[in-house]
Tab-separated table of C-alpha atoms in Angstrom:
chain	number	residue	atom	x	y	z
A	100	MET	CA	-5.012	-2.460	-15.129
A	101	SER	CA	-2.773	0.035	-16.707
A	102	THR	CA	-4.391	1.980	-19.787
A	103	ASP	CA	-1.242	2.912	-21.505
A	104	GLY	CA	1.520	0.336	-20.798
A	105	LEU	CA	3.743	3.214	-19.111
A	106	ILE	CA	6.150	1.440	-16.651
A	107	VAL	CA	6.611	3.473	-13.478
A	108	LEU	CA	8.200	0.976	-11.007
A	109	GLU	CA	10.995	-1.192	-12.071
A	110	VAL	CA	12.763	-3.602	-9.613
A	111	GLU	CA	15.716	-5.777	-10.668
A	112	ASP	CA	17.327	-8.470	-8.814
A	113	LEU	CA	16.465	-7.139	-5.409
A	114	SER	CA	17.891	-8.866	-2.386
A	115	LYS	CA	18.180	-8.510	1.408
A	116	HIS	CA	20.415	-10.702	3.644
A	117	PHE	CA	20.552	-10.702	7.524
A	118	GLY	CA	23.741	-12.268	8.261
A	119	GLY	CA	23.529	-15.670	6.478
A	120	LEU	CA	19.786	-15.479	5.915
A	121	ALA	CA	18.662	-14.634	2.494
A	122	ALA	CA	15.179	-12.973	3.371
A	123	LEU	CA	14.614	-11.772	-0.302
A	124	SER	CA	16.730	-12.977	-3.266
A	125	ASP	CA	16.605	-11.756	-6.899
A	126	TYR	CA	13.194	-10.101	-6.808
A	127	ARG	CA	11.977	-8.543	-9.921
A	128	LEU	CA	8.972	-6.523	-10.813
A	129	ASP	CA	7.856	-4.234	-13.546
A	130	LEU	CA	4.777	-2.239	-12.749
A	131	ALA	CA	2.600	-0.026	-15.187
A	132	ARG	CA	0.496	3.054	-14.385
A	133	ASN	CA	-2.631	2.123	-12.473
A	134	ASP	CA	-1.583	-1.700	-12.093
A	135	VAL	CA	-3.196	-3.390	-8.995
A	136	LEU	CA	-0.547	-5.702	-7.747
A	137	GLY	CA	-1.321	-8.359	-4.917
A	138	LEU	CA	1.788	-9.720	-2.982
A	139	ILE	CA	1.091	-13.037	-1.048
A	140	GLY	CA	2.990	-16.022	0.451
A	141	PRO	CA	3.409	-17.994	3.405
A	142	ASN	CA	4.589	-16.598	6.668
A	143	GLY	CA	8.148	-15.692	6.443
A	144	ALA	CA	8.048	-15.550	2.492
A	145	GLY	CA	9.663	-12.233	2.348
A	146	LYS	CA	6.710	-10.029	1.876
A	147	THR	CA	7.471	-7.446	4.679
A	148	THR	CA	11.019	-7.500	3.653
A	149	ALA	CA	10.013	-6.478	0.096
A	150	PHE	CA	7.740	-3.806	1.347
A	151	ASN	CA	10.398	-2.282	3.623
A	152	LEU	CA	12.893	-2.421	0.600
A	153	LEU	CA	10.317	-0.720	-1.740
A	154	THR	CA	9.755	1.944	0.765
A	155	GLY	CA	13.330	2.709	1.867
A	156	VAL	CA	12.820	1.318	5.381
A	157	LEU	CA	15.614	-1.252	4.677
A	158	ALA	CA	18.618	-0.659	2.319
A	159	PRO	CA	19.006	-3.739	-0.149
A	160	THR	CA	21.971	-5.892	-0.081
A	161	GLY	CA	21.581	-5.974	-4.092
A	162	GLY	CA	19.550	-4.990	-6.844
A	163	ARG	CA	17.843	-1.814	-8.063
A	164	ILE	CA	14.433	0.116	-7.521
A	165	ARG	CA	13.632	2.676	-10.144
A	166	LEU	CA	10.595	4.924	-9.849
A	167	ALA	CA	10.003	6.639	-13.266
A	168	GLY	CA	13.624	6.022	-14.226
A	169	ALA	CA	15.309	7.444	-10.973
A	170	ASP	CA	17.149	4.874	-8.992
A	171	LEU	CA	16.130	4.956	-5.379
A	172	ALA	CA	18.076	1.726	-3.989
A	173	GLY	CA	19.765	2.625	-0.722
A	174	VAL	CA	18.260	6.077	-0.012
A	175	GLY	CA	15.917	6.726	3.027
A	176	PRO	CA	12.183	6.576	3.422
A	177	GLU	CA	11.973	10.432	3.076
A	178	ALA	CA	13.431	10.091	-0.316
A	179	PHE	CA	11.237	7.478	-1.454
A	180	ALA	CA	8.135	9.610	-0.151
A	181	SER	CA	9.278	12.566	-2.025
A	182	ALA	CA	9.892	10.558	-5.188
A	183	GLY	CA	6.237	9.474	-5.097
A	184	ILE	CA	6.052	6.096	-3.114
A	185	ALA	CA	3.828	6.017	-0.092
A	186	ARG	CA	2.438	3.400	2.228
A	187	THR	CA	0.010	2.276	5.064
A	188	PHE	CA	0.933	0.063	7.884
A	189	GLN	CA	-0.602	-3.213	9.082
A	190	ASN	CA	-0.856	-1.514	12.485
A	191	ILE	CA	-2.697	1.913	11.928
A	192	ARG	CA	-0.249	4.811	12.783
A	193	LEU	CA	-2.703	7.870	12.981
A	194	PHE	CA	-2.214	10.787	15.199
A	195	ARG	CA	-5.131	9.877	17.410
A	196	ASP	CA	-5.497	13.328	19.253
A	197	LEU	CA	-5.680	15.177	16.108
A	198	THR	CA	-8.902	15.603	13.932
A	199	VAL	CA	-9.469	13.336	11.016
A	200	TRP	CA	-8.781	16.173	8.525
A	201	GLU	CA	-5.538	17.286	10.486
A	202	ASN	CA	-4.409	13.799	9.891
A	203	VAL	CA	-4.988	14.180	6.055
A	204	ALA	CA	-3.263	17.556	6.258
A	205	VAL	CA	-0.048	16.040	7.463
A	206	GLY	CA	0.224	14.245	4.046
A	207	LEU	CA	-0.669	17.440	2.008
A	208	HIS	CA	1.861	19.629	3.671
A	209	MET	CA	4.581	17.303	2.172
A	210	ARG	CA	3.513	18.772	-1.356
A	211	GLN	CA	1.528	21.916	-0.612
A	212	GLY	CA	2.493	23.359	2.528
A	213	PRO	CA	3.426	27.033	2.671
A	214	GLY	CA	6.849	26.329	4.712
A	215	TRP	CA	7.607	26.459	8.238
A	216	LEU	CA	8.826	29.947	8.546
A	217	ALA	CA	5.842	31.434	6.656
A	218	THR	CA	3.525	29.607	9.066
A	219	ILE	CA	5.130	30.571	12.125
A	220	LEU	CA	5.086	34.229	11.155
A	221	GLY	CA	1.512	33.968	10.125
A	222	LEU	CA	1.984	35.498	6.646
A	223	PRO	CA	-1.195	36.080	4.523
A	224	GLY	CA	0.144	33.451	1.992
A	225	ALA	CA	0.544	31.033	4.603
A	226	VAL	CA	-3.080	31.482	6.206
A	227	ALA	CA	-4.659	31.088	2.698
A	228	ARG	CA	-2.594	28.096	2.077
A	229	GLU	CA	-3.516	26.482	5.362
A	230	GLY	CA	-7.406	27.260	4.339
A	231	GLU	CA	-6.800	25.282	1.060
A	232	ILE	CA	-5.236	22.407	2.823
A	233	ARG	CA	-8.367	22.001	4.943
A	234	ASP	CA	-10.509	22.161	2.153
A	235	ARG	CA	-8.362	19.658	0.018
A	236	SER	CA	-8.435	17.263	3.120
A	237	ALA	CA	-12.051	17.335	3.375
A	238	ALA	CA	-12.457	16.655	-0.363
A	239	LEU	CA	-10.248	13.796	-0.038
A	240	LEU	CA	-12.068	12.446	3.095
A	241	ALA	CA	-15.501	12.924	1.191
A	242	ASP	CA	-14.135	10.937	-1.502
A	243	LEU	CA	-13.725	8.007	0.723
A	244	GLY	CA	-17.272	8.355	2.465
A	245	LEU	CA	-15.929	10.248	5.516
A	246	ALA	CA	-17.401	13.729	4.958
A	247	ASP	CA	-19.190	13.497	8.254
A	248	ALA	CA	-16.146	12.665	10.457
A	249	VAL	CA	-13.742	15.640	9.097
A	250	ASP	CA	-13.740	17.226	12.631
A	251	ARG	CA	-13.879	14.379	14.681
A	252	ARG	CA	-10.896	13.042	16.809
A	253	ALA	CA	-9.264	10.182	14.657
A	254	GLY	CA	-8.679	8.001	17.939
A	255	ASP	CA	-12.503	8.060	18.350
A	256	LEU	CA	-13.385	6.728	15.002
A	257	PRO	CA	-14.296	2.803	14.465
A	258	TYR	CA	-11.331	0.634	13.322
A	259	GLY	CA	-12.528	0.530	9.612
A	260	LEU	CA	-12.777	4.120	9.454
A	261	GLN	CA	-9.487	4.807	10.852
A	262	ARG	CA	-8.006	2.633	8.179
A	263	LYS	CA	-9.729	4.947	5.352
A	264	VAL	CA	-8.175	7.942	7.121
A	265	GLU	CA	-4.839	6.368	6.972
A	266	ILE	CA	-5.367	5.616	3.209
A	267	ALA	CA	-6.531	9.107	2.727
A	268	ARG	CA	-3.482	10.451	4.413
A	269	ALA	CA	-1.268	8.582	2.093
A	270	LEU	CA	-3.147	9.608	-1.083
A	271	ALA	CA	-2.656	13.216	0.079
A	272	THR	CA	0.937	12.866	-0.659
A	273	ALA	CA	-0.126	12.394	-4.374
A	274	PRO	CA	1.800	9.161	-4.629
A	275	THR	CA	2.916	7.399	-8.154
A	276	VAL	CA	2.818	4.111	-6.097
A	277	LEU	CA	0.847	3.300	-3.079
A	278	LEU	CA	1.801	0.291	-1.027
A	279	LEU	CA	-0.921	-1.175	1.407
A	280	ASP	CA	0.205	-3.224	4.225
A	281	GLU	CA	-2.510	-5.847	5.088
A	282	PRO	CA	-5.215	-3.098	4.786
A	283	ALA	CA	-7.967	-5.390	6.019
A	284	ALA	CA	-6.164	-6.611	9.130
A	285	GLY	CA	-8.526	-6.631	12.264
A	286	MET	CA	-11.548	-5.997	10.070
A	287	ASN	CA	-14.845	-7.956	10.144
A	288	PRO	CA	-16.298	-9.263	6.965
A	289	SER	CA	-18.644	-6.236	6.334
A	290	GLU	CA	-15.721	-3.813	6.930
A	291	THR	CA	-13.408	-5.688	4.519
A	292	ALA	CA	-16.055	-5.642	1.849
A	293	ALA	CA	-16.597	-1.732	2.326
A	294	LEU	CA	-12.775	-1.454	2.315
A	295	THR	CA	-12.558	-3.513	-0.915
A	296	GLU	CA	-15.022	-1.262	-2.595
A	297	THR	CA	-13.141	1.889	-1.446
A	298	LEU	CA	-9.842	0.275	-3.031
A	299	ARG	CA	-11.661	-0.389	-5.932
A	300	GLY	CA	-12.785	3.310	-6.424
A	301	ILE	CA	-9.258	4.330	-5.643
A	302	ALA	CA	-7.843	2.116	-8.531
A	303	SER	CA	-10.302	3.017	-10.931
A	304	ALA	CA	-9.869	6.861	-10.625
A	305	ALA	CA	-8.508	8.904	-13.352
A	306	ASP	CA	-5.320	9.926	-11.451
A	307	ALA	CA	-5.005	6.662	-9.776
A	308	PRO	CA	-1.651	5.573	-8.197
A	309	THR	CA	-0.297	2.232	-9.023
A	310	LEU	CA	-1.249	-0.216	-6.008
A	311	ILE	CA	0.676	-2.764	-4.310
A	312	VAL	CA	-1.262	-4.826	-1.808
A	313	VAL	CA	-0.128	-7.252	0.779
A	314	GLU	CA	-3.068	-8.770	2.287
A	315	HIS	CA	-3.995	-12.170	4.172
A	316	ASP	CA	-7.723	-12.092	2.717
A	317	MET	CA	-7.586	-13.871	-0.386
A	318	LYS	CA	-11.146	-12.912	-1.280
A	319	LEU	CA	-9.910	-9.107	-1.291
A	320	VAL	CA	-6.749	-9.893	-3.344
A	321	MET	CA	-8.319	-12.167	-5.940
A	322	SER	CA	-11.201	-9.557	-6.541
A	323	LEU	CA	-9.267	-6.432	-6.351
A	324	CYS	CA	-5.806	-7.166	-8.190
A	325	SER	CA	-5.120	-7.369	-11.769
A	326	ARG	CA	-2.028	-9.266	-11.098
A	327	VAL	CA	-0.637	-11.406	-8.298
A	328	GLN	CA	3.024	-12.207	-7.127
A	329	VAL	CA	3.558	-15.276	-4.716
A	330	LEU	CA	6.692	-15.383	-2.701
A	331	ASN	CA	8.012	-18.308	-0.754
A	332	ARG	CA	11.178	-18.514	1.430
A	333	GLY	CA	12.370	-15.258	-0.183
A	334	LEU	CA	11.854	-16.226	-3.820
A	335	LEU	CA	9.351	-15.379	-6.346
A	336	ILE	CA	7.605	-18.488	-7.313
A	337	ALA	CA	4.741	-17.189	-9.466
A	338	ASP	CA	3.639	-13.982	-11.233
A	339	GLY	CA	0.427	-13.727	-13.191
A	340	LYS	CA	-3.303	-13.107	-13.129
A	341	PRO	CA	-5.278	-14.079	-10.316
A	342	ALA	CA	-7.027	-17.182	-11.871
A	343	ASP	CA	-3.851	-18.385	-13.122
A	344	ILE	CA	-2.168	-17.933	-9.639
A	345	GLN	CA	-5.175	-19.904	-8.037
A	346	ARG	CA	-4.096	-22.827	-10.245
A	347	HIS	CA	-0.423	-22.641	-10.106
A	348	GLU	CA	0.986	-25.975	-8.808
A	349	ASP	CA	3.812	-24.279	-7.017
A	350	VAL	CA	1.482	-21.892	-5.216
A	351	ILE	CA	-1.021	-24.820	-4.413
A	352	ALA	CA	2.026	-26.639	-2.795
A	353	ALA	CA	3.645	-23.824	-0.988
A	354	TYR	CA	1.164	-21.456	-0.105
A	355	LEU	CA	-2.518	-22.953	-0.183
A	356	GLY	CA	-0.810	-26.416	0.900
A	357	SER	CA	-1.146	-29.433	-0.890
A	358	GLY	CA	-4.107	-30.864	0.987
A	359	ARG	CA	-6.240	-28.049	-0.271
A	360	ARG	CA	-6.062	-29.158	-3.964
A	361	SER	CA	-9.460	-30.775	-3.910
A	362	ARG	CA	-11.002	-27.509	-2.027
A	363	LYS	CA	-10.078	-24.930	-4.699
A	364	GLY	CA	-13.257	-22.986	-3.927
A	365	ARG	CA	-12.012	-22.364	-0.380
A	366	ARG	CA	-9.449	-19.418	-0.299
A	367	HIS	CA	-8.905	-18.747	3.160
A	368	ALA	CA	-5.221	-19.434	3.677
A	369	HIS	CA	-2.929	-16.643	5.074
A	370	ALA	CA	-0.125	-15.038	3.104
């Protein structure tokens, strides 16, 4: 939860239409520094559309996206990343043939790289900077419990560790806002529990980014997130604390299903 109330991300009346289909309508969001937001809803609710809009993959039909006051609506993914919005993907997208630290170095190069010309010419400053990037990559990986995997081929790691490498690469870009797209997808319960602790550690760090998490695992969402939004058929139907969301009648009807009213202790429905 934010410690100072500073709003870093403002979304106003964000909409996306595909022909006559309204995939997302009038979506609104104000996120403070260090907030952890869970974004859930039934299949086809608009979660992926919202994520793609918030990272510049899609251009909105209408509305505004402001990061620290700068309007990003309609610019491309590179501009979003440069402004401070990073993401991971449901399907892990690592460079499988590169080492673990080289994957993380890709993210660091966006902010700290010496430049392509200096690198090609092998200038002393570029060589020194590359050494610093390797050291910083190793430090980020150590923070996520991957110190022993620094020099391993990324594609050889177990699935759960590959997910951590992807998160480390996103953190390497020094984002203000980090969007995690189903980070526990494909994980077993022990891997999910370990991931939850990793994300909790990231969120509690002094320089933590604001997190937005789309996730099917309701145990992860309800234990990690300080706030939860629920989408249904492209509309925002609920926004509040996890405990309140679990009791929200519209959420029970649209997301958990009316048949689960008497089984509130079971939260295994998919978003």
